[in-house]
PDB file of C-alpha atoms and ligand atoms in Angstrom:
ATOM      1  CA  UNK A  26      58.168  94.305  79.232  1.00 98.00           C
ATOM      2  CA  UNK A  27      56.599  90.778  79.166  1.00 98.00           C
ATOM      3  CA  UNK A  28      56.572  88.680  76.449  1.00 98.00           C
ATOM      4  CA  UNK A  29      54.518  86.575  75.574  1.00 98.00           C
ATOM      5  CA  UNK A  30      54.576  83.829  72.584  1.00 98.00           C
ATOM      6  CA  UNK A  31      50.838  82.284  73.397  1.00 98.00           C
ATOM      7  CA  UNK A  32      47.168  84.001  73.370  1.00 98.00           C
ATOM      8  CA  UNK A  33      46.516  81.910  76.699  1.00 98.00           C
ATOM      9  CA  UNK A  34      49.675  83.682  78.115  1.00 98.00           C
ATOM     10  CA  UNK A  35      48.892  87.211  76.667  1.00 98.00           C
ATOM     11  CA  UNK A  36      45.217  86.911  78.084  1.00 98.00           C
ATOM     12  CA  UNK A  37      46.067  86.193  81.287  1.00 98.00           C
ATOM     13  CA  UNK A  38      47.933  89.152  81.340  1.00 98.00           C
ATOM     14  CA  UNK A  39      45.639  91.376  79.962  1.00 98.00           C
ATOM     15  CA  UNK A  40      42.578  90.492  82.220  1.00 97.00           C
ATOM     16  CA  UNK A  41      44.996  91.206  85.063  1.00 97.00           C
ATOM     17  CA  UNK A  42      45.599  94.425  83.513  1.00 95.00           C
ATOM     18  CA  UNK A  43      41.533  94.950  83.134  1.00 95.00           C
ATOM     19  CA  UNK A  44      40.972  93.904  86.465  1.00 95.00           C
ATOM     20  CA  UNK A  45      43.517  96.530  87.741  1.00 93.00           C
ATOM     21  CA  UNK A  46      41.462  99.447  85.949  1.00 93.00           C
ATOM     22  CA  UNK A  47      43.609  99.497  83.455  1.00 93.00           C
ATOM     23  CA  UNK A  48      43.304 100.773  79.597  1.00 94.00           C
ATOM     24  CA  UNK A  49      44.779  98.404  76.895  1.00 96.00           C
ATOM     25  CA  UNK A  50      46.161 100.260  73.865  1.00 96.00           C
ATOM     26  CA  UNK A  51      47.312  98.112  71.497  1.00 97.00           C
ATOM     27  CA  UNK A  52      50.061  98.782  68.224  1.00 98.00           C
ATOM     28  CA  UNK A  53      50.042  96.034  66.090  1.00 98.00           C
ATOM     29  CA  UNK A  54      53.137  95.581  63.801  1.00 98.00           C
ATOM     30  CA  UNK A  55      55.301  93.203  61.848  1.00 97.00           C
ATOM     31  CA  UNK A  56      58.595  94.175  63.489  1.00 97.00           C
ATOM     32  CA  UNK A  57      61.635  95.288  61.857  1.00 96.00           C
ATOM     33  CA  UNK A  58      60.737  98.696  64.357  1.00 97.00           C
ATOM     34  CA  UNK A  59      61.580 102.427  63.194  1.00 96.00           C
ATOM     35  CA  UNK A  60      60.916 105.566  64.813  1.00 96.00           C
ATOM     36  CA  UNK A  61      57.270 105.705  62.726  1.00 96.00           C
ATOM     37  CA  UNK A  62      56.383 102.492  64.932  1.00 96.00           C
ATOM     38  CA  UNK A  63      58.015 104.470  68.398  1.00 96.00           C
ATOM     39  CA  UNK A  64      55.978 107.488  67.884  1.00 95.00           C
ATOM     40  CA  UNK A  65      52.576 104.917  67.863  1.00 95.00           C
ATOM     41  CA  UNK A  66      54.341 103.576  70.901  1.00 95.00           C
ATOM     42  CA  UNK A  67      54.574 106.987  72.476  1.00 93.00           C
ATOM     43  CA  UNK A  68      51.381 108.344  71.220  1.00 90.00           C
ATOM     44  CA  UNK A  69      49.833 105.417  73.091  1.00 88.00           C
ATOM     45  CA  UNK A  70      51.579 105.950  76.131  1.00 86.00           C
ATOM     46  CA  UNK A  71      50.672 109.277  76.514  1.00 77.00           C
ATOM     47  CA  UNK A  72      46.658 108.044  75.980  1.00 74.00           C
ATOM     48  CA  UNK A  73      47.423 106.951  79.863  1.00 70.00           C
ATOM     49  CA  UNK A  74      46.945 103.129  79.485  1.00 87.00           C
ATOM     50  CA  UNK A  75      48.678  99.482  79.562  1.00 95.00           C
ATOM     51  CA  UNK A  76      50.387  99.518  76.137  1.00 97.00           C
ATOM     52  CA  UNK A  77      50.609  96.661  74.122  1.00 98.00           C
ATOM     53  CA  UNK A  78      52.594  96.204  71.017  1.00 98.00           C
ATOM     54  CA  UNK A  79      52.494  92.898  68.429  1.00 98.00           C
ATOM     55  CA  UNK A  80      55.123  91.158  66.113  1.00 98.00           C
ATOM     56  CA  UNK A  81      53.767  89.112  63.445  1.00 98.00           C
ATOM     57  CA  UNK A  82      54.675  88.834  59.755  1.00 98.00           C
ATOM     58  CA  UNK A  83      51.408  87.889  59.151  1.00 98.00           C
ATOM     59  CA  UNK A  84      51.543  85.609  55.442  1.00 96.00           C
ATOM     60  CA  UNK A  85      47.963  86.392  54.617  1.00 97.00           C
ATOM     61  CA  UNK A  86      48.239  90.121  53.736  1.00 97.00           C
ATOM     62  CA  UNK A  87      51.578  88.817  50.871  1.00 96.00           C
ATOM     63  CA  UNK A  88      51.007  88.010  47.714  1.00 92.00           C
ATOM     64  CA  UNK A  89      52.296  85.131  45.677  1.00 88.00           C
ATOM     65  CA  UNK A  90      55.256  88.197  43.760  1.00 83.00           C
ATOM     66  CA  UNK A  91      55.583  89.646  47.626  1.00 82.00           C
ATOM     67  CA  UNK A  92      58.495  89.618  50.187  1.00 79.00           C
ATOM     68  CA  UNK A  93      57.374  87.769  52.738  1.00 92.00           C
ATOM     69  CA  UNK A  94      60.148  85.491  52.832  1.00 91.00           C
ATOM     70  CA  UNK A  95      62.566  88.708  52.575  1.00 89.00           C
ATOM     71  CA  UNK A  96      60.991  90.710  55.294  1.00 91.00           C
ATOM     72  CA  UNK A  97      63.063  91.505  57.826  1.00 92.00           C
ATOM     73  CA  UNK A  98      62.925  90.126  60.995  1.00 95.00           C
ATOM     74  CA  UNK A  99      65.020  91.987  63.324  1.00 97.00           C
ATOM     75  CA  UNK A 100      63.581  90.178  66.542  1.00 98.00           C
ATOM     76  CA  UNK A 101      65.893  91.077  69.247  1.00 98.00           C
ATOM     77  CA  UNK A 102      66.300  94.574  68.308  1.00 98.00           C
ATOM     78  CA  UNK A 103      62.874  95.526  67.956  1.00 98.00           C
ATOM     79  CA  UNK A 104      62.164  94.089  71.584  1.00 98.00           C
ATOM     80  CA  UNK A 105      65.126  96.964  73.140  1.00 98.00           C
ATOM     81  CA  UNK A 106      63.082  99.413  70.853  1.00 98.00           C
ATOM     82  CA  UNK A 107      59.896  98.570  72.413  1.00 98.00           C
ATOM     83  CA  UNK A 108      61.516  97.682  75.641  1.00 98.00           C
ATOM     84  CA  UNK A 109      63.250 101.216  75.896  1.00 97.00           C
ATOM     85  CA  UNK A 110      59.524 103.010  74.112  1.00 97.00           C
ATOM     86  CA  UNK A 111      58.287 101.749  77.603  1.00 96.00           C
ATOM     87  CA  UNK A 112      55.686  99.040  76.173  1.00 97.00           C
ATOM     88  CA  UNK A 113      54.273  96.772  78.754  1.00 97.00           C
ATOM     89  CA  UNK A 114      53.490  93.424  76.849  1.00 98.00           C
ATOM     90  CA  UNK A 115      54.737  92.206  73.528  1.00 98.00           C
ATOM     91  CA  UNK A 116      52.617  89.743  71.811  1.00 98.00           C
ATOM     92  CA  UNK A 117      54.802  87.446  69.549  1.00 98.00           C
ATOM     93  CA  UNK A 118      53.057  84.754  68.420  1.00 98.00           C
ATOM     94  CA  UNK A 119      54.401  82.188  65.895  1.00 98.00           C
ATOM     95  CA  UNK A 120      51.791  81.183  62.147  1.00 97.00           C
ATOM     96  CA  UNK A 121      51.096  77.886  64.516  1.00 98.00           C
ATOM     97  CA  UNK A 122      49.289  80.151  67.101  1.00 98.00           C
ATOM     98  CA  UNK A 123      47.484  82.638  64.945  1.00 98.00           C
ATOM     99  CA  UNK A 124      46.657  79.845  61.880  1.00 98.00           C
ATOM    100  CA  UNK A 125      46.641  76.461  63.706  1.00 97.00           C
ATOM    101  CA  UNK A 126      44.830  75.704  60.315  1.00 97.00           C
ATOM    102  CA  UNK A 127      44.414  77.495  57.156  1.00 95.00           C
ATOM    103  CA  UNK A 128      41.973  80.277  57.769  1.00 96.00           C
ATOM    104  CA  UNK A 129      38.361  79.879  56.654  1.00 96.00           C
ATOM    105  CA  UNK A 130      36.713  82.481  58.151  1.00 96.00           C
ATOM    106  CA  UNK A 131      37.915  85.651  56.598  1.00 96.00           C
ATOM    107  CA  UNK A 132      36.896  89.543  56.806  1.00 97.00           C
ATOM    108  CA  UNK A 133      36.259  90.988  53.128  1.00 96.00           C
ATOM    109  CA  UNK A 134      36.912  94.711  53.462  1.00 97.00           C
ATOM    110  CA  UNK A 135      34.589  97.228  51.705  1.00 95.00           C
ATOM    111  CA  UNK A 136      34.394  96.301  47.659  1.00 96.00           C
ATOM    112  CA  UNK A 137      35.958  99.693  46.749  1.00 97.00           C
ATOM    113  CA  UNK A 138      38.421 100.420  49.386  1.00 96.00           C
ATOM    114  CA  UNK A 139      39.967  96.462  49.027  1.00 96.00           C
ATOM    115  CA  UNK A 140      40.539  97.326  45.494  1.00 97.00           C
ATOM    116  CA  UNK A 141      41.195 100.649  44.214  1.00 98.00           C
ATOM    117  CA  UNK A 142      44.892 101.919  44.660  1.00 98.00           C
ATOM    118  CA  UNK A 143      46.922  99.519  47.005  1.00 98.00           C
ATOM    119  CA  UNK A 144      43.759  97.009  46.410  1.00 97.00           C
ATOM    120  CA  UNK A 145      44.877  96.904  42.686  1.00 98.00           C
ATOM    121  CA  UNK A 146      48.104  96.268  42.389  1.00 97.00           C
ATOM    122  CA  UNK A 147      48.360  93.933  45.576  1.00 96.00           C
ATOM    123  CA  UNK A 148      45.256  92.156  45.207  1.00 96.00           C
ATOM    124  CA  UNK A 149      43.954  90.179  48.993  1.00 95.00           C
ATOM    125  CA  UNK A 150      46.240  92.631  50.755  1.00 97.00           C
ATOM    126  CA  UNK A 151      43.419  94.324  52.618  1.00 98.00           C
ATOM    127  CA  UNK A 152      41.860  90.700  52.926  1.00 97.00           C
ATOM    128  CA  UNK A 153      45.065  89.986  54.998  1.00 98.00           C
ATOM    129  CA  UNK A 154      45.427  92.824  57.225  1.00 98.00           C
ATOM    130  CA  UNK A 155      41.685  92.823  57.966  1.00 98.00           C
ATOM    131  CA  UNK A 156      41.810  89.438  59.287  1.00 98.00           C
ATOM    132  CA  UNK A 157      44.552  89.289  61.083  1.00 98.00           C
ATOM    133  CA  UNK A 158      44.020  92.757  62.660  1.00 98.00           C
ATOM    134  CA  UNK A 159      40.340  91.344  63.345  1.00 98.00           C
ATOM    135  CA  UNK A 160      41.829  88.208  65.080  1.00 98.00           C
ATOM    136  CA  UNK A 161      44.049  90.838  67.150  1.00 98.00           C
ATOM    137  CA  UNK A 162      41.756  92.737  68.091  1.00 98.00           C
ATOM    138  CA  UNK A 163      39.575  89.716  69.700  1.00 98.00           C
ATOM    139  CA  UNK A 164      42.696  88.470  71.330  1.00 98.00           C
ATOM    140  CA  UNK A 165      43.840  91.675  72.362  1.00 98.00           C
ATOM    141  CA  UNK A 166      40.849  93.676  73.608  1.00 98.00           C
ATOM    142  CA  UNK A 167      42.124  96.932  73.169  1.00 97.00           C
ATOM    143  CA  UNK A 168      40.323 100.084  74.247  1.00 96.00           C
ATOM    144  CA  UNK A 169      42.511 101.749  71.489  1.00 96.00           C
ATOM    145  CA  UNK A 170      44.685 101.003  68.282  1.00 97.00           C
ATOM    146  CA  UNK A 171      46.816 102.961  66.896  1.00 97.00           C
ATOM    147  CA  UNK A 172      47.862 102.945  63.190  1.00 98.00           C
ATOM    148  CA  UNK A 173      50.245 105.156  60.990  1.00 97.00           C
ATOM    149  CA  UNK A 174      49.049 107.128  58.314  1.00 97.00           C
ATOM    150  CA  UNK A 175      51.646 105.992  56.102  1.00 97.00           C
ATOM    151  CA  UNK A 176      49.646 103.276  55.523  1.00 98.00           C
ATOM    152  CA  UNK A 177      46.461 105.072  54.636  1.00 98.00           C
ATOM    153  CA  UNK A 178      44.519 103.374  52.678  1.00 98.00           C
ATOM    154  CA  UNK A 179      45.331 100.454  55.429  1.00 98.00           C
ATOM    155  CA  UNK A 180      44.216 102.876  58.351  1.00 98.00           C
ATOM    156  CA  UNK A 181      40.827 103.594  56.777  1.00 98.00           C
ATOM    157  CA  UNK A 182      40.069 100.088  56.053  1.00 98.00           C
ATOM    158  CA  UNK A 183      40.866  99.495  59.311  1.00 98.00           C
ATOM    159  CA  UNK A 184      38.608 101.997  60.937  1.00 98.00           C
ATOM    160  CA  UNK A 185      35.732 101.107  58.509  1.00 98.00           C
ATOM    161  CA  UNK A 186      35.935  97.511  59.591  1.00 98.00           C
ATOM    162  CA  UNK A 187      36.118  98.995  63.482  1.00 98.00           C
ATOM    163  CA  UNK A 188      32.674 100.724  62.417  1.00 98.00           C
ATOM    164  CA  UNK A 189      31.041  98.959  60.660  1.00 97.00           C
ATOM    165  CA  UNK A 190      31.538  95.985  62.701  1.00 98.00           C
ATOM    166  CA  UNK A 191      30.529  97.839  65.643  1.00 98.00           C
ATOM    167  CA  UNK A 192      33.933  97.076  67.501  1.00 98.00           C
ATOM    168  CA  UNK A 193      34.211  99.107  70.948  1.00 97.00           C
ATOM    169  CA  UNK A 194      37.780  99.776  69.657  1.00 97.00           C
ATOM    170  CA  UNK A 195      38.810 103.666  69.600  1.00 97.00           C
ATOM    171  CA  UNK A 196      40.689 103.959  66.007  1.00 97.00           C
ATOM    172  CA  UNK A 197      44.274 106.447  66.286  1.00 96.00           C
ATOM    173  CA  UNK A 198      45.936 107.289  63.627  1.00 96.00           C
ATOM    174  CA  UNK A 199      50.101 108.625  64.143  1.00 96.00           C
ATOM    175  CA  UNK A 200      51.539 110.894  61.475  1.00 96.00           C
ATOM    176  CA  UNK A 201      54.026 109.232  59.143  1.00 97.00           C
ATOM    177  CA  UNK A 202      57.842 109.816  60.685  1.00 97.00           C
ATOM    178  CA  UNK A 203      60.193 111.390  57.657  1.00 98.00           C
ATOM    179  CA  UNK A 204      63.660 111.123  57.239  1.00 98.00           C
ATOM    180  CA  UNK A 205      65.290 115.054  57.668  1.00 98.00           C
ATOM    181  CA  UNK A 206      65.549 114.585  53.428  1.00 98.00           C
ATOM    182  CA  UNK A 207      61.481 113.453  53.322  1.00 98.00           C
ATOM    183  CA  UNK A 208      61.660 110.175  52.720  1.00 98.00           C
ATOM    184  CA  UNK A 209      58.731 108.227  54.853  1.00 98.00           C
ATOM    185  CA  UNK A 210      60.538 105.604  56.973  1.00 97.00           C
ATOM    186  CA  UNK A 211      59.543 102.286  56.378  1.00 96.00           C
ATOM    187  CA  UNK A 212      60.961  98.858  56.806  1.00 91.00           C
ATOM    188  CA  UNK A 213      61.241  98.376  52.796  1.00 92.00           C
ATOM    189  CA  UNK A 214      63.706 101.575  52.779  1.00 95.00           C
ATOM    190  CA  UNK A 215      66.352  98.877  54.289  1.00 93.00           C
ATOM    191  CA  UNK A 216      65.980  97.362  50.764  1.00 94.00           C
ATOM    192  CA  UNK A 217      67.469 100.464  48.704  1.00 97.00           C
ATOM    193  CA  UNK A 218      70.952 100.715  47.318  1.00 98.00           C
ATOM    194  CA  UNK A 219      72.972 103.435  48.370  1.00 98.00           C
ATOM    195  CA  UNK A 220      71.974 105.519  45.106  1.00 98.00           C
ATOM    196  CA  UNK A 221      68.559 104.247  45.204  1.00 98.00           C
ATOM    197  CA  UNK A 222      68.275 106.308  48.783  1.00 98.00           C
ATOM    198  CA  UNK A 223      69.731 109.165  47.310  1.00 98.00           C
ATOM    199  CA  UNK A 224      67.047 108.982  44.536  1.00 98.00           C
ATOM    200  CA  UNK A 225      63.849 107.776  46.737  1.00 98.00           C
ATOM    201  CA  UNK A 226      63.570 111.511  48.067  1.00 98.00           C
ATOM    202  CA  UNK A 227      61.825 112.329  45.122  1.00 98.00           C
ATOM    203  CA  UNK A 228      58.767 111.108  45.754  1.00 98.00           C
ATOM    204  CA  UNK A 229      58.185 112.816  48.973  1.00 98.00           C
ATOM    205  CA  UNK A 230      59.352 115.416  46.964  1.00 98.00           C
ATOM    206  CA  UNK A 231      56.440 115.213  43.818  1.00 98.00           C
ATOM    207  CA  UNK A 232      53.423 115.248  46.539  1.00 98.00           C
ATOM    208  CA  UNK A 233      54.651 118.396  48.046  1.00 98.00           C
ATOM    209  CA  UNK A 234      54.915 119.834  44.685  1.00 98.00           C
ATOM    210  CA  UNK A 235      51.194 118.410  43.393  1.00 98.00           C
ATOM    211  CA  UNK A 236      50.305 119.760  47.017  1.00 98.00           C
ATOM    212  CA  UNK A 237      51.415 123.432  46.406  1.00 98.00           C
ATOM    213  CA  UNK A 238      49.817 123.154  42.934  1.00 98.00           C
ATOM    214  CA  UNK A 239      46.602 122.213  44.118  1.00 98.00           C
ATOM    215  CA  UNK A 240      46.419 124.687  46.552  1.00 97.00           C
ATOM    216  CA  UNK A 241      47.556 127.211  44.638  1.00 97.00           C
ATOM    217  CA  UNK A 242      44.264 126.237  42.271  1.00 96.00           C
ATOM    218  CA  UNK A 243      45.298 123.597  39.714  1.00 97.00           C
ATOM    219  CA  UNK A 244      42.593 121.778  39.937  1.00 96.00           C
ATOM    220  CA  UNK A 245      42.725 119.186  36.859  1.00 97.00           C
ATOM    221  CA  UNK A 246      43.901 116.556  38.505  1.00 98.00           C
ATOM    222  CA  UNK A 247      44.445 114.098  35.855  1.00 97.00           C
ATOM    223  CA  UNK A 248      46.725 116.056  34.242  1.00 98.00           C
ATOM    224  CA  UNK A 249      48.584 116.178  37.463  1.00 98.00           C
ATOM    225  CA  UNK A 250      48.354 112.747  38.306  1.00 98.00           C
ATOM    226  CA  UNK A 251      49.555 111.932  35.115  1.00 98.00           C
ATOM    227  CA  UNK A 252      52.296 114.496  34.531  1.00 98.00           C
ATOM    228  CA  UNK A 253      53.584 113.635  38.275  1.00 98.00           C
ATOM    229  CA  UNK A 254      53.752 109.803  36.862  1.00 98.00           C
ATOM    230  CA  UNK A 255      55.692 110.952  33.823  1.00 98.00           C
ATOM    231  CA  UNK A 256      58.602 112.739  36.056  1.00 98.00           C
ATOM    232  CA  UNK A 257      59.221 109.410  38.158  1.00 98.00           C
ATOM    233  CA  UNK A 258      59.706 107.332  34.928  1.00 98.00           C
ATOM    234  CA  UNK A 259      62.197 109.926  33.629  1.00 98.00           C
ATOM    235  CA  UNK A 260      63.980 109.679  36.390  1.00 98.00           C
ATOM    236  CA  UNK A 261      63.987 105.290  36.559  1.00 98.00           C
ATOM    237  CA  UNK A 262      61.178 104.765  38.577  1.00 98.00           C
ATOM    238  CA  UNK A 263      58.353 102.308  37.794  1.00 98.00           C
ATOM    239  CA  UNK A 264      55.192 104.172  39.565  1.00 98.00           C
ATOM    240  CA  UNK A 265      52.146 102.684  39.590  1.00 98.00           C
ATOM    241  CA  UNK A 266      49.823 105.332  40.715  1.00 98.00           C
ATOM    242  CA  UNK A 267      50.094 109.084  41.810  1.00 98.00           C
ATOM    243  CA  UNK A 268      46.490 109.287  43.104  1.00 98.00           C
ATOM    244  CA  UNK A 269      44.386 112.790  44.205  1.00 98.00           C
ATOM    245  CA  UNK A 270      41.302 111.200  46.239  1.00 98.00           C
ATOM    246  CA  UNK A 271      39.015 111.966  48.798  1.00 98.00           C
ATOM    247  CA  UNK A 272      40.437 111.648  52.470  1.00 98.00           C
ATOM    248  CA  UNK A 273      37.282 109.904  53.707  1.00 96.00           C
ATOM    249  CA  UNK A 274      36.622 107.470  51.290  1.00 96.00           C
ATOM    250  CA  UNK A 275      39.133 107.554  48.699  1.00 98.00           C
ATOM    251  CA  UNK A 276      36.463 108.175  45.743  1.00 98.00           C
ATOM    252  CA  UNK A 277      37.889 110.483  43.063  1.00 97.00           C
ATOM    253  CA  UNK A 278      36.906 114.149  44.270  1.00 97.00           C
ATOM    254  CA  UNK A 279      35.283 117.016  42.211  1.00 95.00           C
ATOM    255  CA  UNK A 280      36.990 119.789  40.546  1.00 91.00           C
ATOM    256  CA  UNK A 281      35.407 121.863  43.938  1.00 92.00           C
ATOM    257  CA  UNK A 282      36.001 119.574  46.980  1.00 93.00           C
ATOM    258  CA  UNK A 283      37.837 119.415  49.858  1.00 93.00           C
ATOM    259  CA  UNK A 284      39.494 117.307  51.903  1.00 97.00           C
ATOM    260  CA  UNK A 285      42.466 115.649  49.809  1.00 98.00           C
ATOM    261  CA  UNK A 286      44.646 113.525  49.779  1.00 98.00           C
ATOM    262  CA  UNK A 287      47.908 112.518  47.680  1.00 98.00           C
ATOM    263  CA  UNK A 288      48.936 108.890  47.529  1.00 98.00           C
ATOM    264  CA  UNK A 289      51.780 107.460  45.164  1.00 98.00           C
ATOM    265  CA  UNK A 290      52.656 104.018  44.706  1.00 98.00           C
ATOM    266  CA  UNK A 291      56.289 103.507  42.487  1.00 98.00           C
ATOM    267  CA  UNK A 292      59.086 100.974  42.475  1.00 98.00           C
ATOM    268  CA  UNK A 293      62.265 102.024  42.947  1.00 98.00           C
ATOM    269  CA  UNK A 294      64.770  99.285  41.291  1.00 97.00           C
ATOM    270  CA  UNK A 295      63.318  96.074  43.343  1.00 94.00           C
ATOM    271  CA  UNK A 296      61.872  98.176  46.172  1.00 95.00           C
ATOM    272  CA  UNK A 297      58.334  99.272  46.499  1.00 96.00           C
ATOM    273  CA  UNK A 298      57.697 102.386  48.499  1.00 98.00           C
ATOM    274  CA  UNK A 299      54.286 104.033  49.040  1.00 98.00           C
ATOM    275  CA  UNK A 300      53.611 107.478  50.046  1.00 98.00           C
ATOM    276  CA  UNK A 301      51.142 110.253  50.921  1.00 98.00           C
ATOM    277  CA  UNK A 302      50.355 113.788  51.758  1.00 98.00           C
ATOM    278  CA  UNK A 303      47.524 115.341  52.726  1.00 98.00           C
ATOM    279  CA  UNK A 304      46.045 118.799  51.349  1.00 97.00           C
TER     280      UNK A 304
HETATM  281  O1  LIG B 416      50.953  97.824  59.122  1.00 56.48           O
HETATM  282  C1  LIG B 416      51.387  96.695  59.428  1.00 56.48           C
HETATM  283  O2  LIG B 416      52.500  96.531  59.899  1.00 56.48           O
HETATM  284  C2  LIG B 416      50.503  95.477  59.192  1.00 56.48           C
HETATM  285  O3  LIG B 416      49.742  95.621  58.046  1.00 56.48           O
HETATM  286  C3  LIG B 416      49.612  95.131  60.404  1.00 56.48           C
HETATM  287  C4  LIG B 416      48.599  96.233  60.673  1.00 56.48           C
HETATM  288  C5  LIG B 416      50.464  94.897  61.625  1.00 56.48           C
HETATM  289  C6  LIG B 416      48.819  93.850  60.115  1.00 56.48           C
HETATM  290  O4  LIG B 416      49.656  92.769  59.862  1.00 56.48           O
END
């Protein structure tokens, strides 16, 4: 794997790449690698082209009551992850490279999907990953980009911008990696206690149940949303929304439709986790 800590540097590279014949697929990422990251990593692979993965804690997408100073950066073991996932160029640029100077041009995401859900209770988040991913994409060039689903309301912003921007980028989602008890893995989980992981099952836990009861024909979902809400406060959590919307947009569906999706937002003691399921 080459590294490479400049866009000059990373360019180079990937024209030689073009000039070969080659595909660029491209896995953007803040580090701190799990297995939900490998799988993108492998799923790209297996799309037959040059694969090309990025580390960068990217400030933009935090808000002022975030973690970015706490995230973890876990440098040298994500590069023997990525190294041993078979990547071909990691693109690791320091905040000097990407923001030489405070941004000014910006990418505002669509009105409703920057602010409902994730959009409300981490307000500019969407702001942040849209630009930076923008800026990534120009750099990178990628044929493809791949994106987990854990992050869902992030993947269709993502692919909306793609469209809507007429990108010639090919938009892959990856299917979010579970622990064996449920739990999605994600570089927060690092944050739990030891009962706090025992507890943070649960949630994985509620959307399966909410997804048997919808299929089985409960179809009010308010009252589900809200009763699902109810059972992570009794048991300590602080949720902030259990959410049945439309997969394509994320508009609140009819009694009728189709096409769901789950998504729950709750802290757990200090630690924020977000999940999803779709029905
Ligand atoms: O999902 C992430 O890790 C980040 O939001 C991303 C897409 C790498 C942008 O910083």
């Amino acid at each position: 794997m080459q590294t490479h800590l400049t866009i000059a540097s990373l360019r180079a590279a990937l024209d030689a790449e073009r000039d070969a014949g080659k595909r660029i697929a491209f896995v953007p990422t803040m580090g701190n690698l799990h297995e939900g990251h490998i799988t993108l990593m492998h799923r790209a692979i297996n799309h037959g082209a040059s694969i090309v993965s990025s580390i960068f804690v990217n400030r933009l997408q935090f808000g002022p009551t975030d973690d970015f100073e706490r995230y973890p950066r876990t440098f040298e073991a994500d590069c023997a992850k990525l190294v041993e996932a078979g990547v071909h160029h990691l693109f690791a640029p320091d905040e000097q490279q990407l923001y030489p100077s405070p941004q000014k041009f910006v990418v505002e995401p669509d009105p409703f999907l920057q602010t409902t859900l994730e959009g409300e209770f981490r307000p500019g988040h969407f702001h942040g990953v849209a630009t930076v991913v923008l800026k990534l994409f120009n750099i990178v060039q990628p044929h493809a980009a791949l994106f987990g689903k854990k992050d869902y309301q992030q993947f269709l912003v993502l692919s909306a911008m793609v469209r809507e921007l007429n990108l010639r980028i090919e938009v892959l989602p990856g299917d979010t990696v579970r622990d064996p008890d449920g739990l999605a893995l994600s570089s927060r989980n690092g944050y739990l206690s030891d009962s706090e992981r025992a507890e943070a099952p649960r949630l994985y836990r509620l959307l399966s149940a909410l997804r048997e009861q919808i299929l089985a024909g409960n179809r009010d979902f308010d009252a589900l949303q809200a009763e699902a809400m109810a059972e992570l406060a009794s048991h300590g959590w602080a949720p902030q929304y259990v959410a049945v919307r439309r997969r394509s947009d994320l508009q609140s569906p009819s009694a009728q439709e189709g096409g769901l999706v789950i998504l729950a937002a709750a802290f757990l003691g200090k630690t924020r986790l977000i999940d999803n399921l779709e029905v």
